[in-house]
mmCIF file of C-alpha atoms in Angstrom:
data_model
loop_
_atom_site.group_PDB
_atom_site.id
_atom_site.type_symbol
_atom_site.label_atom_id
_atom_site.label_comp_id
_atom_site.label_asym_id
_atom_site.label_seq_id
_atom_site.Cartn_x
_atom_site.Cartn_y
_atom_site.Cartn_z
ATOM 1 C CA UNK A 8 123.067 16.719 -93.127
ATOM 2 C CA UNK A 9 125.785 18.589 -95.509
ATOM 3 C CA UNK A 10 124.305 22.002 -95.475
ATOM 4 C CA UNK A 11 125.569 25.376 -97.082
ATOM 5 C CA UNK A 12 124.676 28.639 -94.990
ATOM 6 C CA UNK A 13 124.734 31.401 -98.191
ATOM 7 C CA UNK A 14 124.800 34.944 -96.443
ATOM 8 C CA UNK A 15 123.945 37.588 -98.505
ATOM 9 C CA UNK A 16 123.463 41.217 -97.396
ATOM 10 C CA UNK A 17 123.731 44.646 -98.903
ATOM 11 C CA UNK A 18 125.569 46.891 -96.910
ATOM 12 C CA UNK A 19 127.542 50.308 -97.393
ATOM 13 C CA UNK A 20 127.607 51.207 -93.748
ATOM 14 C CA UNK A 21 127.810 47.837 -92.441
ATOM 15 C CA UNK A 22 125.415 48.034 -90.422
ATOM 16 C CA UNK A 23 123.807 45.056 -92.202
ATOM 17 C CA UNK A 24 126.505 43.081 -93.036
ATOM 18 C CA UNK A 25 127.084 42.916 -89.110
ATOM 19 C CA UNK A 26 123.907 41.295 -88.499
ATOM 20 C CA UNK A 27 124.073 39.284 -91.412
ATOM 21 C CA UNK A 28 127.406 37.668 -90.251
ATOM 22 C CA UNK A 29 126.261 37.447 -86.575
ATOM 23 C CA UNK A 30 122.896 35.333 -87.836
ATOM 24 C CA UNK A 31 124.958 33.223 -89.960
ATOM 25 C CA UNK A 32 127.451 32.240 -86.987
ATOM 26 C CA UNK A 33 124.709 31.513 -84.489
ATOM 27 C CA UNK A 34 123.167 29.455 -86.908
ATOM 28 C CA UNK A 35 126.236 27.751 -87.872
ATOM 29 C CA UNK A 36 127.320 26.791 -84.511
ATOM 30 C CA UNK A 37 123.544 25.137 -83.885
ATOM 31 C CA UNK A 38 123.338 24.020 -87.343
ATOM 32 C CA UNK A 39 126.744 23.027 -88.478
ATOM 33 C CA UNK A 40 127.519 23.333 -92.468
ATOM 34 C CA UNK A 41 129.949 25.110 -94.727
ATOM 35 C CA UNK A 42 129.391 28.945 -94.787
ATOM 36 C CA UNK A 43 129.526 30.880 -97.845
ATOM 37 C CA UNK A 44 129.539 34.784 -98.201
ATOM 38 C CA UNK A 45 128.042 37.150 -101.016
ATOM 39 C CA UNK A 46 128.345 40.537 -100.013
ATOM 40 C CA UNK A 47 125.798 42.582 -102.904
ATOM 41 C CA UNK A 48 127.092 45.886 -101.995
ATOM 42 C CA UNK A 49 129.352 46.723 -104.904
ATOM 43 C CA UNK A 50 128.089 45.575 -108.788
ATOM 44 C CA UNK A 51 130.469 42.656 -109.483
ATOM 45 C CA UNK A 52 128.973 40.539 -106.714
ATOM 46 C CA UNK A 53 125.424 41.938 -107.989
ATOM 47 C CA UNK A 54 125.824 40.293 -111.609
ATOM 48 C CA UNK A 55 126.086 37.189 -110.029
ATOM 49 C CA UNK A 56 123.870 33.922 -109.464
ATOM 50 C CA UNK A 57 122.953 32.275 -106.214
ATOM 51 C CA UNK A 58 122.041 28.686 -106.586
ATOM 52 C CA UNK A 59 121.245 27.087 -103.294
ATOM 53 C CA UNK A 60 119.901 23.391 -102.112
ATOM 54 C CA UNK A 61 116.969 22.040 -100.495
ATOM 55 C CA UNK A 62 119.166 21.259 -97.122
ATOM 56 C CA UNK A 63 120.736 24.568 -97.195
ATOM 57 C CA UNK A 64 119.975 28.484 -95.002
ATOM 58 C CA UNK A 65 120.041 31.827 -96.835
ATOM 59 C CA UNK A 66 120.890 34.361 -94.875
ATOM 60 C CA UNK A 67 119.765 37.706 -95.539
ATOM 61 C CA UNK A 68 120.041 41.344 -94.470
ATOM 62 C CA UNK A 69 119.374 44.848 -96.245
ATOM 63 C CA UNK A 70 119.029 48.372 -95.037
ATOM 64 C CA UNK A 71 115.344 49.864 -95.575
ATOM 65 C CA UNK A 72 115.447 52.950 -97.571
ATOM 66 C CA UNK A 73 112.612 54.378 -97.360
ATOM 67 C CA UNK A 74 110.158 52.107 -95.945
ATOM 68 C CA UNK A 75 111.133 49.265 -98.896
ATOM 69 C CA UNK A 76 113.882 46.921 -99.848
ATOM 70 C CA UNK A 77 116.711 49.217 -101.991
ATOM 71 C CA UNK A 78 115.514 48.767 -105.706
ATOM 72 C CA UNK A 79 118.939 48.054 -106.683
ATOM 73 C CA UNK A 80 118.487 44.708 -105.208
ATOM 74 C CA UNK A 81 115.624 43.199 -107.159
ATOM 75 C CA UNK A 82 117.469 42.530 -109.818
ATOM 76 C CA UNK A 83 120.107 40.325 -107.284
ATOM 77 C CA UNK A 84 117.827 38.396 -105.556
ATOM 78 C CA UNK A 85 116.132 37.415 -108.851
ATOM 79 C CA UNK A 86 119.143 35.363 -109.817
ATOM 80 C CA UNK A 87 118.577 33.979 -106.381
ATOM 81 C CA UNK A 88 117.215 30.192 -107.230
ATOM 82 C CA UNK A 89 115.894 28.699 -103.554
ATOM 83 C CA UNK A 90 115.698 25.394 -104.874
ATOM 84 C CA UNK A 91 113.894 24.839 -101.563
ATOM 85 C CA UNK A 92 116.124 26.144 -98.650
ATOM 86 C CA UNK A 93 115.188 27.753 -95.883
ATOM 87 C CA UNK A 94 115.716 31.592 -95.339
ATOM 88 C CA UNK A 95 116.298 33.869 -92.159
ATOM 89 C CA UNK A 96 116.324 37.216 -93.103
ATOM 90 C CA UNK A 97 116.916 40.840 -91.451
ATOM 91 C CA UNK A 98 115.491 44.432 -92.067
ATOM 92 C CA UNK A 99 117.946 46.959 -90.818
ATOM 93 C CA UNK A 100 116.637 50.469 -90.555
ATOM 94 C CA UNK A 101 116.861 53.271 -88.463
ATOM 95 C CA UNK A 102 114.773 54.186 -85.687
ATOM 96 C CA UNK A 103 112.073 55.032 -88.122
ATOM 97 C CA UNK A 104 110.180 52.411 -89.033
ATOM 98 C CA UNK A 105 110.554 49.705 -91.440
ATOM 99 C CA UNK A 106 107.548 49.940 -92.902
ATOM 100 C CA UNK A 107 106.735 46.834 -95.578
ATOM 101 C CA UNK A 108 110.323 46.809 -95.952
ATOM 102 C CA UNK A 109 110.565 43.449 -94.170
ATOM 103 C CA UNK A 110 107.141 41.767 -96.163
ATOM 104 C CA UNK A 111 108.910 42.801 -99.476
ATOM 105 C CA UNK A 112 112.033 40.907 -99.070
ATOM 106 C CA UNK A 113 109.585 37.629 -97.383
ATOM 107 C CA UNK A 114 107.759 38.088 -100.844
ATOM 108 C CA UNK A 115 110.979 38.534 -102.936
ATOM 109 C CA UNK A 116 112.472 35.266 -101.772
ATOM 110 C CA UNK A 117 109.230 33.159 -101.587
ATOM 111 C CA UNK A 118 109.219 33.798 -105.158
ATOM 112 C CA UNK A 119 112.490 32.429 -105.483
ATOM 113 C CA UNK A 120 111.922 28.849 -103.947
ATOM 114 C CA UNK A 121 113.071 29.961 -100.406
ATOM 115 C CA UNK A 122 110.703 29.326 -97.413
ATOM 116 C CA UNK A 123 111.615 32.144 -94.851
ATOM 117 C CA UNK A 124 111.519 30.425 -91.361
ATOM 118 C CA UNK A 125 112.108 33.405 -89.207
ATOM 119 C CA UNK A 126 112.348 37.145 -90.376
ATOM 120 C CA UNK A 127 113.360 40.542 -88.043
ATOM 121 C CA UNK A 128 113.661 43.702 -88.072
ATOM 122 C CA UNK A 129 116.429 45.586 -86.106
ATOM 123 C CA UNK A 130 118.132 48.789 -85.835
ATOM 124 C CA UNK A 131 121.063 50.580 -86.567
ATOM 125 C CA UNK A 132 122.499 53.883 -86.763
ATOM 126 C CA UNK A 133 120.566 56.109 -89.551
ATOM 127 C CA UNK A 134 122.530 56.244 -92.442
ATOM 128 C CA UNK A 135 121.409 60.422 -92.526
ATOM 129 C CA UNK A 136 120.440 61.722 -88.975
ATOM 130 C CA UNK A 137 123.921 59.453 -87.150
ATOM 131 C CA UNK A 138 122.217 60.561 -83.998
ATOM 132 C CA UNK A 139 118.986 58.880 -84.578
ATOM 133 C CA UNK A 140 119.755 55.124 -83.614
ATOM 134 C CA UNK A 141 123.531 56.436 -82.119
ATOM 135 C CA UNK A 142 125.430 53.127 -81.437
ATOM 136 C CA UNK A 143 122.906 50.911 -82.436
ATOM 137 C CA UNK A 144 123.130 48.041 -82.804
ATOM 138 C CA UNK A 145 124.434 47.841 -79.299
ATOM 139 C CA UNK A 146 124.958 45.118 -76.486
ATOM 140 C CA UNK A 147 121.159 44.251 -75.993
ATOM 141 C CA UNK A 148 120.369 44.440 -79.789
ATOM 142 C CA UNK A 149 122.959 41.632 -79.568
ATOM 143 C CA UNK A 150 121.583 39.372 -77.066
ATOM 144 C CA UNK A 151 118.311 39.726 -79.105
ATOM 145 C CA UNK A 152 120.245 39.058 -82.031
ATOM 146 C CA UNK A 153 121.868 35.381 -80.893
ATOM 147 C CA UNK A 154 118.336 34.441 -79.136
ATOM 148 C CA UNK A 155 117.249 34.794 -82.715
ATOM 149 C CA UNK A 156 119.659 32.598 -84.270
ATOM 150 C CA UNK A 157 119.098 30.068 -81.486
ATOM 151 C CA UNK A 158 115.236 29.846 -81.698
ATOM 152 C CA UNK A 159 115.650 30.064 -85.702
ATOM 153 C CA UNK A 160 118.060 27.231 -85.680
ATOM 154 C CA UNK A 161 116.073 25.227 -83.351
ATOM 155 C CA UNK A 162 112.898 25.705 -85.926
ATOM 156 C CA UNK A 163 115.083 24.661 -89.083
ATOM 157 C CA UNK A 164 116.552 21.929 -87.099
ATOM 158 C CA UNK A 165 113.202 20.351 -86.263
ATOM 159 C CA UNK A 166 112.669 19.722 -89.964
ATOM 160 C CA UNK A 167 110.006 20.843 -92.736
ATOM 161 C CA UNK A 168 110.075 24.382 -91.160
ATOM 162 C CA UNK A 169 106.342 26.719 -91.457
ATOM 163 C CA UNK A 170 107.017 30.034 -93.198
ATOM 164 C CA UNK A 171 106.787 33.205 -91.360
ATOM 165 C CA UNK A 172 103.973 35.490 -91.529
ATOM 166 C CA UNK A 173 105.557 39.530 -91.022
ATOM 167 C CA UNK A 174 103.972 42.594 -90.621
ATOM 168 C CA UNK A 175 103.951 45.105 -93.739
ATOM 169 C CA UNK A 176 101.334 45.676 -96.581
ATOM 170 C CA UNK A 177 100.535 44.524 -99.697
ATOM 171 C CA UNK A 178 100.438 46.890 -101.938
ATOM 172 C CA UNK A 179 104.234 47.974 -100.653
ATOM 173 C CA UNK A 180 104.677 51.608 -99.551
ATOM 174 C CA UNK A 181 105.188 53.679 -102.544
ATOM 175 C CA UNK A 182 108.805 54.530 -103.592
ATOM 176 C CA UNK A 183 109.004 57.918 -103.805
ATOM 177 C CA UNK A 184 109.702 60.315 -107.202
ATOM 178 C CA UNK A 185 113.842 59.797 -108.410
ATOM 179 C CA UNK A 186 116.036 62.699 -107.156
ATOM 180 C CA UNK A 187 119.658 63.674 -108.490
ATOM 181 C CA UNK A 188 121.017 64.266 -105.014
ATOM 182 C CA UNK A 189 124.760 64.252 -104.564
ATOM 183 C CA UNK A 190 127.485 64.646 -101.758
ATOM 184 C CA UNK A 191 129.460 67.590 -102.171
ATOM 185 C CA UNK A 192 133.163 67.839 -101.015
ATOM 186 C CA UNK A 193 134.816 70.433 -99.206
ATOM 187 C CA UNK A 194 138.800 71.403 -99.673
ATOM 188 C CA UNK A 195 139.775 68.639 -96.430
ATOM 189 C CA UNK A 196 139.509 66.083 -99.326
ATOM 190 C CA UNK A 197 143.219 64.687 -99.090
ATOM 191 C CA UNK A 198 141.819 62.428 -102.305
ATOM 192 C CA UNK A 199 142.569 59.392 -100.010
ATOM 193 C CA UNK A 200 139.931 57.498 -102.388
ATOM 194 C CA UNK A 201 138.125 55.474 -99.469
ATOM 195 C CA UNK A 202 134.878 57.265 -100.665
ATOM 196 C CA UNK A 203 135.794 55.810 -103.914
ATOM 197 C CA UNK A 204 136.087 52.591 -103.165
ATOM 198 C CA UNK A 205 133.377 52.575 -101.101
ATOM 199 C CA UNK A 206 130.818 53.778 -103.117
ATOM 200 C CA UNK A 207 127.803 50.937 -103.860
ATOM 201 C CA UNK A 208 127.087 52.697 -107.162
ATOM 202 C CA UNK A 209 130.457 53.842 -108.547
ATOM 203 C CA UNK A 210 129.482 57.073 -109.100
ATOM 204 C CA UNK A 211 132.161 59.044 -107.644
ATOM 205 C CA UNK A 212 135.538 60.120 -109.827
ATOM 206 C CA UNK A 213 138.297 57.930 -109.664
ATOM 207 C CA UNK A 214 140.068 61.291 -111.011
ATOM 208 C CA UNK A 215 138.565 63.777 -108.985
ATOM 209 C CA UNK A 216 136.751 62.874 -105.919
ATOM 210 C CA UNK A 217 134.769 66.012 -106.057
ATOM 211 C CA UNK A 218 133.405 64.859 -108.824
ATOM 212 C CA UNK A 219 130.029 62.433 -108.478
ATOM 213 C CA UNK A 220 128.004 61.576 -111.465
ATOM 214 C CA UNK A 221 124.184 60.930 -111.221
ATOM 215 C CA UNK A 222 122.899 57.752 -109.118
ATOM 216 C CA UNK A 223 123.614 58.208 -106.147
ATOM 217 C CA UNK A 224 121.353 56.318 -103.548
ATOM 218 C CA UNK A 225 121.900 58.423 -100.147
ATOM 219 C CA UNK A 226 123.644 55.293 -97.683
ATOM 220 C CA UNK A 227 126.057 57.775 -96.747
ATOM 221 C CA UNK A 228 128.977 55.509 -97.106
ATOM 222 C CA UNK A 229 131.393 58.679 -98.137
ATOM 223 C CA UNK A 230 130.380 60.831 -95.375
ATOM 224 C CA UNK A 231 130.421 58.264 -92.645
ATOM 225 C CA UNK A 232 134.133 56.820 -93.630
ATOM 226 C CA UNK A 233 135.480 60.161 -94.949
ATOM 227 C CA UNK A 234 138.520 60.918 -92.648
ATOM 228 C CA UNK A 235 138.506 64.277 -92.663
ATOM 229 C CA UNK A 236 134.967 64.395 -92.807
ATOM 230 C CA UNK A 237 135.071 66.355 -96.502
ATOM 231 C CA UNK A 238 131.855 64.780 -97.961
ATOM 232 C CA UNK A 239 127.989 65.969 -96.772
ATOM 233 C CA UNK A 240 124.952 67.098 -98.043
ATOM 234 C CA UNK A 241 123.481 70.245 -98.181
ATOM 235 C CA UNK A 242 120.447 69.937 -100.350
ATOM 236 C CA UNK A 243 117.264 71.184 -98.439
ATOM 237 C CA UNK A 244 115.394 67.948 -99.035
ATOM 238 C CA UNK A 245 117.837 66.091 -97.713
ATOM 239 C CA UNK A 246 118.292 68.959 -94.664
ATOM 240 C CA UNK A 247 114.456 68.711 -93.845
ATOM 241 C CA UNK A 248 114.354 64.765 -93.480
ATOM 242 C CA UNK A 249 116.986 64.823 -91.101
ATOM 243 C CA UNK A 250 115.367 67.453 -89.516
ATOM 244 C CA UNK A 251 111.748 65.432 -89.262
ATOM 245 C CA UNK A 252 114.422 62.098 -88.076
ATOM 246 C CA UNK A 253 116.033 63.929 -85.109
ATOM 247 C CA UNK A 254 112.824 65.524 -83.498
ATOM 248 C CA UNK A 255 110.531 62.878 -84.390
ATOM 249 C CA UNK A 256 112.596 59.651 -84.291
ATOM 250 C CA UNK A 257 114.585 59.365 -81.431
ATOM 251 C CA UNK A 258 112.701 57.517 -78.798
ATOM 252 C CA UNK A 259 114.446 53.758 -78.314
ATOM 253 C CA UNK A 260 112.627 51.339 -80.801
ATOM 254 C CA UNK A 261 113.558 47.631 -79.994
ATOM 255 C CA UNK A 262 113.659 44.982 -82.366
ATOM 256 C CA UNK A 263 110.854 42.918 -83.496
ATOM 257 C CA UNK A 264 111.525 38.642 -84.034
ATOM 258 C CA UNK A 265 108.838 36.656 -86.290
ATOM 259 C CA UNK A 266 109.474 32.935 -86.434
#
């Protein structure tokens, strides 16, 4: 069969573009077919379509923020039109839980023509509290990680695949309330731009890195790949959640595989 495996992930820490491209090999090499990549983390690739066939695998992998699938994506994945494929997708969160995270995105995609085969949640380092999750995903999260593409490719390969039931509920956790929280910058900044470029939403100054304009989403993409480590938050909300992450979250959780 001439299949397409579409990968599509979300991810400013990468984190979830790792896992996305690690699922799409292992199914590759069991499945054979052309891959094709769509990385949603800046807007450009966001504005765009997805058209896939009834033969063809969608792979995809988000962060949880906050217990759901980031809202910025729902607009994406409605361009998505499933046409009938099959999907394999991954919930990426950290050490927390991922609450209906993982249903939401099983829902989002069912109601774009996809059936979702196999579904999984693993973890990686939180995006706020780095020591909650510390070098995750690591070698075992791996092994777990290509058993999963194995046993998922052996289900699409065995034809007319069932779709996945997940855990989560129906209504979806609530989001919470909007917040205008932004990274500050100390006087390290050498204005090397990477936090620029990096940024998902765009909102920090070309001009003046200092500078960040409303909508920021939290991933943390300027303070984890800041060089000099110039750019953190100090906002007490934002203080007391790591707090609650590093005393309450930091017991091993280990992935868990529906299919």
């Amino acid at each position: 069969m001439n299949r397409t495996i579409h990968t599509l992930f979300f991810s400013p820490t990468h984190s979830s573009r790792e896992i996305a491209r690690t699922l799409a090999d292992g199914l590759a090499v069991s499945l054979g077919g052309e891959q094709k990549i769509r990385d949603l983390t800046f807007p450009p690739e966001r504005e765009e379509s997805l058209g896939c066939a009834p033969g063809d695998v969608l792979v995809f992998a988000f962060p949880v923020y906050a217990g759901r699938v980031p809202q910025l994506l729902e607009a994406p994945l409605a361009r998505v039109r499933g046409n009938g494929a099959t999907a394999v997708v991954a919930a990426v969160y950290g050490n927390r839980d991922y609450d209906d995270a993982l249903l939401e995105a099983v829902d989002l995609l069912t109601r774009r023509g996809c059936t979702v085969a196999a579904a999984g949640a693993f973890i990686a380092e939180h995006s706020l509290a780095p020591g909650v999750g510390a070098g995750r995903p690591d070698a075992e999260d791996k092994r777990v990680l290509a058993d999963f593409a194995r046993r998922a490719s052996a289900k699409i390969a065995a034809g007319n695949p069932a779709p996945v039931s997940v855990k989560g509920n129906r209504p979806y956790k609530e989001r919470g309330p909007a917040t205008d929280i932004r990274p500050k910058t100390t006087d390290a900044c050498t204005q090397c731009m990477i936090c620029v470029q990096g940024c998902p939403m765009g909102v920090i100054s070309e001009d003046d890195p200092h500078q960040v304009a409303a909508g920021c989403i939290r991933c943390c993409a300027c303070v984890k790949f800041c060089p000099v480590e110039a750019k953190y938050f100090d906002d007490p909300n934002v203080a007391k959640i790591r707090a609650m992450l590093e005393s309450r979250c930091t017991a091993r959780r280990e992935p868990e595989l529906f299919l």
